Amino acid sequence: MIIKSVNLETVCGVTSKLPKNTRPEVAFAGKSNVGKSSLINAIMNRKSYARTSQSPGKTQTINYYNINDELYLVDLPGYGYAKAGKELVAGWGKLIEDYLYQSKVLKSVFLLIDIRHEPSENDRLMYDWVRSRGYEPVIIATKADKIKRSQLTKQVTMIRDTLGMPEGSLLFPFSAVSKQGRDEIVDYIESITLKES
C-alpha cells in the first residue's frame, strides 16, 4: 500500500457524534505512552502527523485519519493514564465502548503492548473486552528496539501467555525507531481492508 494522501478528517470528543463512515476502518488502542502516535505516524509514513507527546494521555479524542480516500486509521484514546481524573477516564471508556458498538465498518482492533513489560491489568481488561465485542485483537508489541534480539521470543511468549491469546492469533513486534514490523502491519491492514473491496 502506497500512502498518497493522509487527512485527519474527524476528531470526536466525549460529547461528539461518531461519524457513519462507509470506508473500512482499523482501530488502535493502547495505554498512554505505549507509542500509539509513533506507530500511526510510521504506518502513514509521516514524521509527526499524529501528535506524539512526552506527557502521556494526550489523545483524549477519537481521531479518524483518512488514508488515500480508501480506509481510516482510527486512533482511540489512551487508557490507564494515572493523572487523568476519574470522570475523564470514564469518558474515554465510554467513547471507546460507543465506537466498538457503533462502527459498522471496523475490520480489526490493534492493541498495543510495550514489549518490555508484562501486560498490565488494564491491558488484559482491554484485550478481554475487545474479544467480548466479537473482535480478535491483533497485538502490536511496541518498543522492540529497546530489547536485545535474543530476548524477542521470550518477551513475545510472555505477552501471549499473559493475555491468554488463542493459537494463531496475530502479534507483530514493532519499533518506531528501526521501523521493524511496519511493512508487515501495513500489509496486514491492506489485506483486511482493500483486498475485499
C-alpha atoms as a printed R data frame, in Angstrom:
    type eleno elety resid chain resno       x       y      z
1   ATOM     1    CA   MET     A     1   0.000   0.000  0.000
2   ATOM     2    CA   ILE     A     2   1.500   3.320 -1.095
3   ATOM     3    CA   ILE     A     3   0.353   6.204  1.101
4   ATOM     4    CA   LYS     A     4  -0.566   9.033 -1.261
5   ATOM     5    CA   SER     A     5  -2.746  11.133  0.995
6   ATOM     6    CA   VAL     A     6  -3.409  11.438  4.718
7   ATOM     7    CA   ASN     A     7  -6.120  13.614  6.194
8   ATOM     8    CA   LEU     A     8  -7.177  13.942  9.827
9   ATOM     9    CA   GLU     A     9 -10.821  14.017  8.841
10  ATOM    10    CA   THR     A    10 -12.782  13.761 12.096
11  ATOM    11    CA   VAL     A    11 -11.983  14.316 15.771
12  ATOM    12    CA   CYS     A    12 -14.601  13.099 18.263
13  ATOM    13    CA   GLY     A    13 -14.664  14.016 21.922
14  ATOM    14    CA   VAL     A    14 -16.858  12.584 24.650
15  ATOM    15    CA   THR     A    15 -19.896  14.613 23.571
16  ATOM    16    CA   SER     A    16 -19.389  14.251 19.794
17  ATOM    17    CA   LYS     A    17 -21.482  12.123 17.498
18  ATOM    18    CA   LEU     A    18 -19.412   9.396 15.869
19  ATOM    19    CA   PRO     A    19 -19.265   9.537 12.060
20  ATOM    20    CA   LYS     A    20 -21.012   6.868  9.974
21  ATOM    21    CA   ASN     A    21 -18.148   6.064  7.647
22  ATOM    22    CA   THR     A    22 -18.595   3.741  4.685
23  ATOM    23    CA   ARG     A    23 -14.908   3.007  4.049
24  ATOM    24    CA   PRO     A    24 -13.227   0.283  6.153
25  ATOM    25    CA   GLU     A    25 -11.690   1.214  9.498
26  ATOM    26    CA   VAL     A    26  -8.910  -0.265 11.613
27  ATOM    27    CA   ALA     A    27  -8.641   0.957 15.200
28  ATOM    28    CA   PHE     A    28  -5.645   1.348 17.504
29  ATOM    29    CA   ALA     A    29  -5.922   1.052 21.274
30  ATOM    30    CA   GLY     A    30  -3.275   1.042 23.963
31  ATOM    31    CA   LYS     A    31  -2.377   2.570 27.237
32  ATOM    32    CA   SER     A    32  -0.924   6.045 27.357
33  ATOM    33    CA   ASN     A    33   2.722   6.381 26.203
34  ATOM    34    CA   VAL     A    34   2.856   2.877 24.648
35  ATOM    35    CA   GLY     A    35   3.814   4.510 21.336
36  ATOM    36    CA   LYS     A    36   0.458   4.688 19.545
37  ATOM    37    CA   SER     A    37   1.078   8.011 17.800
38  ATOM    38    CA   SER     A    38   4.560   6.851 16.741
39  ATOM    39    CA   LEU     A    39   3.083   3.675 15.248
40  ATOM    40    CA   ILE     A    40   0.362   5.578 13.368
41  ATOM    41    CA   ASN     A    41   2.940   8.046 12.026
42  ATOM    42    CA   ALA     A    42   5.119   5.134 10.862
43  ATOM    43    CA   ILE     A    43   2.185   3.457  9.101
44  ATOM    44    CA   MET     A    44   1.246   6.743  7.409
45  ATOM    45    CA   ASN     A    45   4.883   7.478  6.509
46  ATOM    46    CA   ARG     A    46   4.581  10.858  8.201
47  ATOM    47    CA   LYS     A    47   7.018  12.171 10.786
48  ATOM    48    CA   SER     A    48   4.657  13.863 13.195
49  ATOM    49    CA   TYR     A    49   1.138  13.874 11.784
50  ATOM    50    CA   ALA     A    50  -0.315  12.067 14.791
51  ATOM    51    CA   ARG     A    51   0.850  14.116 17.747
52  ATOM    52    CA   THR     A    52   3.389  12.370 19.930
53  ATOM    53    CA   SER     A    53   3.897  13.753 23.380
54  ATOM    54    CA   GLN     A    54   6.286  13.420 26.286
55  ATOM    55    CA   SER     A    55   3.293  13.748 28.610
56  ATOM    56    CA   PRO     A    56   1.097  10.670 28.274
57  ATOM    57    CA   GLY     A    57  -2.660  10.820 27.923
58  ATOM    58    CA   LYS     A    58  -2.714  13.424 25.151
59  ATOM    59    CA   THR     A    59  -5.142  11.515 22.920
60  ATOM    60    CA   GLN     A    60  -8.446  12.244 24.650
61  ATOM    61    CA   THR     A    61 -10.462  12.019 21.457
62  ATOM    62    CA   ILE     A    62 -11.087   9.502 18.705
63  ATOM    63    CA   ASN     A    63  -9.101  10.650 15.674
64  ATOM    64    CA   TYR     A    64 -10.048   9.400 12.204
65  ATOM    65    CA   TYR     A    65  -7.223   9.502  9.652
66  ATOM    66    CA   ASN     A    66  -8.436   9.133  6.067
67  ATOM    67    CA   ILE     A    67  -5.788   7.237  4.077
68  ATOM    68    CA   ASN     A    68  -5.870   7.590  0.262
69  ATOM    69    CA   ASP     A    69  -9.673   8.023  0.457
70  ATOM    70    CA   GLU     A    70  -9.703   4.220  0.836
71  ATOM    71    CA   LEU     A    71  -9.694   3.463  4.558
72  ATOM    72    CA   TYR     A    72  -9.496   5.013  8.027
73  ATOM    73    CA   LEU     A    73  -6.913   4.569 10.754
74  ATOM    74    CA   VAL     A    74  -8.830   5.251 13.963
75  ATOM    75    CA   ASP     A    75  -6.771   6.382 16.961
76  ATOM    76    CA   LEU     A    76  -8.634   5.586 20.195
77  ATOM    77    CA   PRO     A    77  -7.949   7.440 23.477
78  ATOM    78    CA   GLY     A    78  -5.053   6.065 25.532
79  ATOM    79    CA   TYR     A    79  -6.203   4.288 28.670
80  ATOM    80    CA   GLY     A    80  -4.735   3.795 32.116
81  ATOM    81    CA   TYR     A    81  -3.324   7.275 32.488
82  ATOM    82    CA   ALA     A    82  -2.803   7.791 36.220
83  ATOM    83    CA   LYS     A    83  -3.029  11.588 36.317
84  ATOM    84    CA   ALA     A    84  -6.331  11.794 34.473
85  ATOM    85    CA   GLY     A    85  -9.352  12.330 36.712
86  ATOM    86    CA   LYS     A    86 -11.854   9.508 37.139
87  ATOM    87    CA   GLU     A    87 -14.523  11.418 35.235
88  ATOM    88    CA   LEU     A    88 -12.226  11.910 32.262
89  ATOM    89    CA   VAL     A    89 -11.151   8.261 32.282
90  ATOM    90    CA   ALA     A    90 -14.805   7.180 32.419
91  ATOM    91    CA   GLY     A    91 -15.491   9.471 29.465
92  ATOM    92    CA   TRP     A    92 -12.729   7.884 27.390
93  ATOM    93    CA   GLY     A    93 -14.003   4.405 28.299
94  ATOM    94    CA   LYS     A    94 -17.492   5.364 27.118
95  ATOM    95    CA   LEU     A    95 -16.037   6.813 23.926
96  ATOM    96    CA   ILE     A    96 -14.194   3.584 23.110
97  ATOM    97    CA   GLU     A    97 -17.227   1.483 24.030
98  ATOM    98    CA   ASP     A    98 -19.537   3.576 21.837
99  ATOM    99    CA   TYR     A    99 -17.090   3.301 18.965
100 ATOM   100    CA   LEU     A   100 -16.797  -0.508 19.149
101 ATOM   101    CA   TYR     A   101 -20.590  -0.821 19.363
102 ATOM   102    CA   GLN     A   102 -21.437   1.659 16.635
103 ATOM   103    CA   SER     A   103 -18.852   1.255 13.875
104 ATOM   104    CA   LYS     A   104 -20.288  -0.829 11.056
105 ATOM   105    CA   VAL     A   105 -17.053  -0.871  9.052
106 ATOM   106    CA   LEU     A   106 -14.458  -1.756 11.701
107 ATOM   107    CA   LYS     A   107 -12.272  -4.556 10.348
108 ATOM   108    CA   SER     A   108  -9.765  -5.025 13.149
109 ATOM   109    CA   VAL     A   109  -8.647  -3.671 16.524
110 ATOM   110    CA   PHE     A   110  -4.903  -3.370 17.111
111 ATOM   111    CA   LEU     A   111  -3.933  -3.449 20.780
112 ATOM   112    CA   LEU     A   112  -0.502  -2.015 21.577
113 ATOM   113    CA   ILE     A   113   1.544  -3.528 24.405
114 ATOM   114    CA   ASP     A   114   5.050  -2.465 25.479
115 ATOM   115    CA   ILE     A   115   7.225  -5.484 24.649
116 ATOM   116    CA   ARG     A   116   9.457  -4.843 27.664
117 ATOM   117    CA   HIS     A   117   6.787  -5.402 30.281
118 ATOM   118    CA   GLU     A   118   4.150  -7.929 31.194
119 ATOM   119    CA   PRO     A   119   0.724  -6.697 30.024
120 ATOM   120    CA   SER     A   120  -0.885  -4.644 32.795
121 ATOM   121    CA   GLU     A   121  -4.288  -5.285 34.295
122 ATOM   122    CA   ASN     A   122  -5.672  -2.533 32.036
123 ATOM   123    CA   ASP     A   123  -4.122  -4.256 29.006
124 ATOM   124    CA   ARG     A   124  -5.708  -7.568 29.971
125 ATOM   125    CA   LEU     A   125  -9.094  -5.947 30.604
126 ATOM   126    CA   MET     A   126  -8.951  -4.184 27.234
127 ATOM   127    CA   TYR     A   127  -7.926  -7.386 25.450
128 ATOM   128    CA   ASP     A   128 -10.763  -9.400 27.031
129 ATOM   129    CA   TRP     A   129 -13.245  -6.601 26.466
130 ATOM   130    CA   VAL     A   130 -12.423  -6.233 22.749
131 ATOM   131    CA   ARG     A   131 -12.793 -10.016 22.376
132 ATOM   132    CA   SER     A   132 -16.163  -9.863 24.142
133 ATOM   133    CA   ARG     A   133 -17.255  -7.385 21.455
134 ATOM   134    CA   GLY     A   134 -16.545 -10.034 18.801
135 ATOM   135    CA   TYR     A   135 -13.112  -8.882 17.606
136 ATOM   136    CA   GLU     A   136  -9.847 -10.826 17.892
137 ATOM   137    CA   PRO     A   137  -7.335  -8.102 18.814
138 ATOM   138    CA   VAL     A   138  -4.109  -8.000 16.817
139 ATOM   139    CA   ILE     A   139  -1.284  -7.325 19.265
140 ATOM   140    CA   ILE     A   140   1.467  -4.884 18.353
141 ATOM   141    CA   ALA     A   141   4.401  -5.297 20.745
142 ATOM   142    CA   THR     A   142   5.939  -1.811 20.655
143 ATOM   143    CA   LYS     A   143   9.440  -0.550 21.519
144 ATOM   144    CA   ALA     A   144  11.107  -3.687 20.138
145 ATOM   145    CA   ASP     A   145  14.340  -1.700 19.674
146 ATOM   146    CA   LYS     A   146  14.605  -1.384 23.474
147 ATOM   147    CA   ILE     A   147  15.269  -5.107 23.992
148 ATOM   148    CA   LYS     A   148  18.038  -7.377 22.732
149 ATOM   149    CA   ARG     A   149  17.196  -9.515 19.706
150 ATOM   150    CA   SER     A   150  17.856 -12.587 21.825
151 ATOM   151    CA   GLN     A   151  15.036 -11.539 24.212
152 ATOM   152    CA   LEU     A   152  12.399 -11.144 21.494
153 ATOM   153    CA   THR     A   153  10.950 -14.675 21.526
154 ATOM   154    CA   LYS     A   154  10.828 -14.759 25.333
155 ATOM   155    CA   GLN     A   155   9.016 -11.395 25.555
156 ATOM   156    CA   VAL     A   156   6.550 -12.308 22.800
157 ATOM   157    CA   THR     A   157   5.758 -15.631 24.536
158 ATOM   158    CA   MET     A   158   5.264 -13.789 27.853
159 ATOM   159    CA   ILE     A   159   2.759 -11.389 26.254
160 ATOM   160    CA   ARG     A   160   0.879 -14.249 24.561
161 ATOM   161    CA   ASP     A   161   0.707 -16.247 27.792
162 ATOM   162    CA   THR     A   162  -0.313 -13.300 30.000
163 ATOM   163    CA   LEU     A   163  -3.158 -12.325 27.665
164 ATOM   164    CA   GLY     A   164  -4.177 -15.943 27.063
165 ATOM   165    CA   MET     A   165  -4.030 -15.448 23.294
166 ATOM   166    CA   PRO     A   166  -5.521 -18.298 21.242
167 ATOM   167    CA   GLU     A   167  -3.137 -20.185 18.983
168 ATOM   168    CA   GLY     A   168  -2.734 -18.481 15.630
169 ATOM   169    CA   SER     A   169  -3.579 -15.013 16.977
170 ATOM   170    CA   LEU     A   170  -1.503 -12.284 15.375
171 ATOM   171    CA   LEU     A   171   1.273 -10.449 17.192
172 ATOM   172    CA   PHE     A   172   3.679  -8.067 15.447
173 ATOM   173    CA   PRO     A   173   6.839  -6.847 17.220
174 ATOM   174    CA   PHE     A   174   7.290  -3.195 16.211
175 ATOM   175    CA   SER     A   175   9.862  -0.434 16.595
176 ATOM   176    CA   ALA     A   176   9.168   3.179 15.675
177 ATOM   177    CA   VAL     A   177  12.951   3.732 15.642
178 ATOM   178    CA   SER     A   178  14.051   0.931 13.285
179 ATOM   179    CA   LYS     A   179  10.605   0.519 11.621
180 ATOM   180    CA   GLN     A   180  10.781  -3.216 12.408
181 ATOM   181    CA   GLY     A   181   7.341  -4.706 11.769
182 ATOM   182    CA   ARG     A   182   5.997  -1.669  9.895
183 ATOM   183    CA   ASP     A   183   5.715  -3.356  6.490
184 ATOM   184    CA   GLU     A   184   4.085  -6.473  7.946
185 ATOM   185    CA   ILE     A   185   1.488  -4.357  9.755
186 ATOM   186    CA   VAL     A   186   0.755  -2.307  6.619
187 ATOM   187    CA   ASP     A   187   0.458  -5.481  4.516
188 ATOM   188    CA   TYR     A   188  -1.973  -6.938  7.041
189 ATOM   189    CA   ILE     A   189  -4.092  -3.749  7.088
190 ATOM   190    CA   GLU     A   190  -4.163  -3.801  3.294
191 ATOM   191    CA   SER     A   191  -5.194  -7.469  3.255
192 ATOM   192    CA   ILE     A   192  -8.205  -6.917  5.532
193 ATOM   193    CA   THR     A   193  -9.400  -3.587  4.116
194 ATOM   194    CA   LEU     A   194  -8.513  -3.126  0.469
195 ATOM   195    CA   LYS     A   195  -8.397  -6.618 -0.973
196 ATOM   196    CA   GLU     A   196 -12.045  -7.240 -0.134
197 ATOM   197    CA   SER     A   197 -13.253  -4.182 -1.990
